[in-house]
Amino acid sequence: MRRLVERNDIVDFATYEDNRVASRPLAMAAKRLRRVDLHENLTVLFENRDTLRYQIQEIMRVERIVREADIVHEIDTYNALLGSPGDIGCVLLIEVPDADERSRLLTEWRGLQARLYVSFADGSKVFATFDPAQVGDDRISAVQYLRFQVEGQTPVAIGTDFEGLESNLTFTSEQIAALTEDLARL
C-alpha cells in the first residue's frame, strides 16, 4: 500500500464535488480515528495518505484549483507533512475561542511545539520535529505541522512536558492499530 498521495489519486474539483457526499464519510472516519484531544486547548490530528488526499481534494474544491502546477504543489506540500518513511506526521491545533486569550496564550506557549512527544511501550519518548518558520519571534502559530521520527515503531501515547500543560494520553487500541497501519505503508 502506498504511503504518499500521488497525482493519479487526485481528481478534478468538479468530479470530486460530484462524489463528495459518498467519499466524505470515509475521510471523516479516518480523521476521527486519528484525532487526539491532548488538552482542552490542544488537539492533535495524525495524518496519513487518506486524510491528506481528502485535504487536497477539499482545497482544490474550495479554491477551484485547476492548473496542473498548482495541483502538484498542493500534493507536494501535503506529502511533506508525513516526513520520511517511518515518521508519523500530525497537525497540532491550538484552539482558544477568545481572540485576546488566544493571542496571550500563543505568546505564553512559545516553545510548546518542541515539548510534545510520543512514547512507546518501553517508556522511551521521541519529541516532535517542526519547521522553525512556524514560530515567530514572540509567539507560535495556532496551527503547527509536526513530525515524530519514530523509525517505524508504533507509539502508545502522546504527551507534553511543557510547563503548565503537562499531560500524557494513552492511545486507544483502535488508534494504535491505525498508526501501526499507517507506519506499515511504503
Coordinates of C-alpha atoms in Angstrom, one line a residue:
M1 CA 0.0 0.0 0.0
R2 CA 1.3 3.5 -0.9
R3 CA 2.3 6.0 1.8
L4 CA 2.1 9.3 -0.1
V5 CA -0.6 10.9 -2.2
E6 CA 0.2 10.6 -5.9
R7 CA -1.1 12.7 -8.8
N8 CA -3.3 10.0 -10.1
D9 CA -5.1 9.8 -6.7
I10 CA -6.5 13.3 -7.2
V11 CA -9.4 14.1 -9.4
D12 CA -10.5 17.5 -10.7
F13 CA -12.6 19.5 -8.3
A14 CA -15.9 19.1 -10.3
T15 CA -15.6 15.3 -10.3
Y16 CA -14.7 15.4 -6.6
E17 CA -17.7 17.6 -5.9
D18 CA -20.0 15.1 -7.7
N19 CA -18.7 12.3 -5.5
R20 CA -18.0 14.2 -2.3
V21 CA -21.1 13.0 -0.4
A22 CA -20.1 9.4 -0.9
S23 CA -16.4 9.8 -0.1
R24 CA -16.6 12.3 2.8
P25 CA -17.8 9.8 5.5
L26 CA -14.7 7.6 4.9
A27 CA -12.4 10.5 5.2
M28 CA -14.1 11.7 8.4
A29 CA -13.9 8.3 9.9
A30 CA -10.1 8.2 9.2
K31 CA -9.7 11.6 10.8
R32 CA -11.8 10.8 13.8
L33 CA -9.7 7.7 14.5
R34 CA -6.5 9.8 14.3
R35 CA -7.8 12.8 16.5
V36 CA -6.5 13.2 20.0
D37 CA -7.6 15.8 22.4
L38 CA -4.5 16.3 24.4
H39 CA -5.7 19.2 26.5
E40 CA -8.8 21.4 26.5
N41 CA -7.0 23.7 24.0
L42 CA -4.7 21.2 22.2
T43 CA -5.9 18.8 19.5
V44 CA -3.6 16.6 17.6
L45 CA -4.6 15.2 14.2
F46 CA -2.4 12.4 12.9
E47 CA -2.2 12.4 9.1
N48 CA -2.0 9.6 6.6
R49 CA -2.4 9.2 2.9
D50 CA -6.2 9.1 3.1
T51 CA -6.6 12.2 5.3
L52 CA -4.1 14.1 3.1
R53 CA -5.9 13.1 -0.1
Y54 CA -9.2 14.4 1.5
Q55 CA -7.5 17.7 2.5
I56 CA -6.0 18.2 -1.0
Q57 CA -9.4 17.5 -2.7
E58 CA -11.2 19.9 -0.3
I59 CA -8.7 22.7 -1.0
M60 CA -9.0 22.1 -4.8
R61 CA -12.8 22.3 -4.4
V62 CA -12.9 25.4 -2.3
E63 CA -10.2 27.3 -4.2
R64 CA -11.2 25.9 -7.6
I65 CA -7.7 24.8 -8.4
V66 CA -7.3 23.5 -12.0
R67 CA -3.7 24.3 -13.1
E68 CA -1.6 21.2 -13.1
A69 CA 1.4 23.0 -11.4
D70 CA -0.9 24.2 -8.6
I71 CA -2.3 20.7 -8.0
V72 CA 1.2 19.2 -7.9
H73 CA 2.2 21.9 -5.5
E74 CA -0.6 21.0 -3.1
I75 CA 0.3 17.3 -3.3
D76 CA 3.9 18.0 -2.5
T77 CA 3.1 20.4 0.3
Y78 CA 0.8 18.0 2.0
N79 CA 3.0 14.9 1.4
A80 CA 5.8 16.8 3.2
L81 CA 3.7 16.6 6.4
L82 CA 4.3 12.9 6.6
G83 CA 8.1 13.3 6.7
S84 CA 10.3 10.4 5.8
P85 CA 9.3 6.7 5.8
G86 CA 9.0 5.6 9.4
D87 CA 7.9 9.0 10.6
I88 CA 4.4 10.0 11.8
G89 CA 3.1 13.4 10.8
C90 CA 0.4 15.4 12.6
V91 CA -1.2 18.8 12.9
L92 CA -1.3 20.4 16.3
L93 CA -4.3 22.8 16.6
I94 CA -4.2 25.3 19.4
E95 CA -7.9 26.1 19.9
V96 CA -8.8 29.1 22.1
P97 CA -12.1 30.7 21.2
D98 CA -11.5 34.1 22.7
A99 CA -9.2 36.2 20.5
D100 CA -7.5 38.1 23.3
E101 CA -6.9 35.0 25.3
R102 CA -5.6 33.2 22.2
S103 CA -3.1 35.9 21.5
R104 CA -1.9 35.8 25.1
L105 CA -1.5 32.0 25.1
L106 CA 0.2 31.8 21.7
T107 CA 2.8 34.1 23.2
E108 CA 3.0 32.3 26.5
W109 CA 3.1 28.9 24.9
R110 CA 6.1 29.7 22.6
G111 CA 8.2 26.6 22.6
L112 CA 5.3 24.2 23.1
Q113 CA 5.8 22.5 19.7
A114 CA 9.3 21.3 20.9
R115 CA 7.9 19.8 24.1
L116 CA 5.4 17.4 22.5
Y117 CA 6.3 13.8 22.4
V118 CA 5.1 10.3 21.6
S119 CA 6.1 7.4 23.9
F120 CA 6.4 3.7 23.4
A121 CA 5.6 0.6 25.4
D122 CA 9.1 0.6 26.9
G123 CA 8.7 4.1 28.2
S124 CA 11.0 5.8 25.7
K125 CA 10.0 9.0 24.1
V126 CA 10.5 10.8 20.8
F127 CA 10.0 14.6 20.7
A128 CA 8.4 16.3 17.8
T129 CA 10.3 18.0 15.0
F130 CA 8.9 21.1 13.4
D131 CA 9.5 23.8 10.8
P132 CA 11.0 26.8 12.6
A133 CA 9.3 29.1 10.1
Q134 CA 6.0 28.3 12.0
V135 CA 7.3 30.1 15.1
G136 CA 7.6 33.9 15.2
D137 CA 9.9 35.9 17.4
D138 CA 7.2 36.4 20.1
R139 CA 4.6 33.7 19.5
I140 CA 3.7 30.4 17.9
S141 CA 1.2 29.7 15.2
A142 CA -2.2 28.3 16.2
V143 CA -1.6 25.5 13.7
Q144 CA 1.6 23.6 13.9
Y145 CA 2.8 20.9 11.5
L146 CA 4.8 18.3 13.4
R147 CA 6.6 15.0 12.7
F148 CA 7.7 12.3 15.1
Q149 CA 10.7 10.3 13.9
V150 CA 9.6 7.0 15.3
E151 CA 11.6 4.8 12.9
G152 CA 8.7 2.6 12.2
Q153 CA 7.8 1.9 15.9
T154 CA 4.2 2.4 16.9
P155 CA 3.8 4.8 19.8
V156 CA 1.3 4.0 22.6
A157 CA 0.8 7.5 24.0
I158 CA 1.3 11.2 23.3
G159 CA 2.1 13.9 25.8
T160 CA 3.7 17.2 26.6
D161 CA 6.0 18.3 29.4
F162 CA 5.5 22.0 28.6
E163 CA 5.2 23.8 32.0
G164 CA 1.5 24.3 32.8
L165 CA 0.2 21.9 30.1
E166 CA 1.8 18.7 31.3
S167 CA -0.3 15.7 30.1
N168 CA 0.1 12.2 28.8
L169 CA -2.7 10.4 27.0
T170 CA -2.6 6.7 26.1
F171 CA -3.9 5.9 22.7
T172 CA -6.9 3.6 22.3
S173 CA -6.3 0.2 20.8
E174 CA -8.1 1.5 17.6
Q175 CA -5.7 4.5 17.4
I176 CA -2.7 2.2 17.9
A177 CA -4.0 -0.1 15.1
A178 CA -4.5 2.9 12.8
L179 CA -1.0 4.3 13.5
T180 CA 0.5 0.8 13.0
E181 CA -1.2 0.5 9.6
D182 CA 0.0 4.0 8.6
L183 CA 3.6 3.1 9.5
A184 CA 3.4 -0.1 7.5
R185 CA 2.6 1.7 4.3
L186 CA 5.5 2.0 1.9

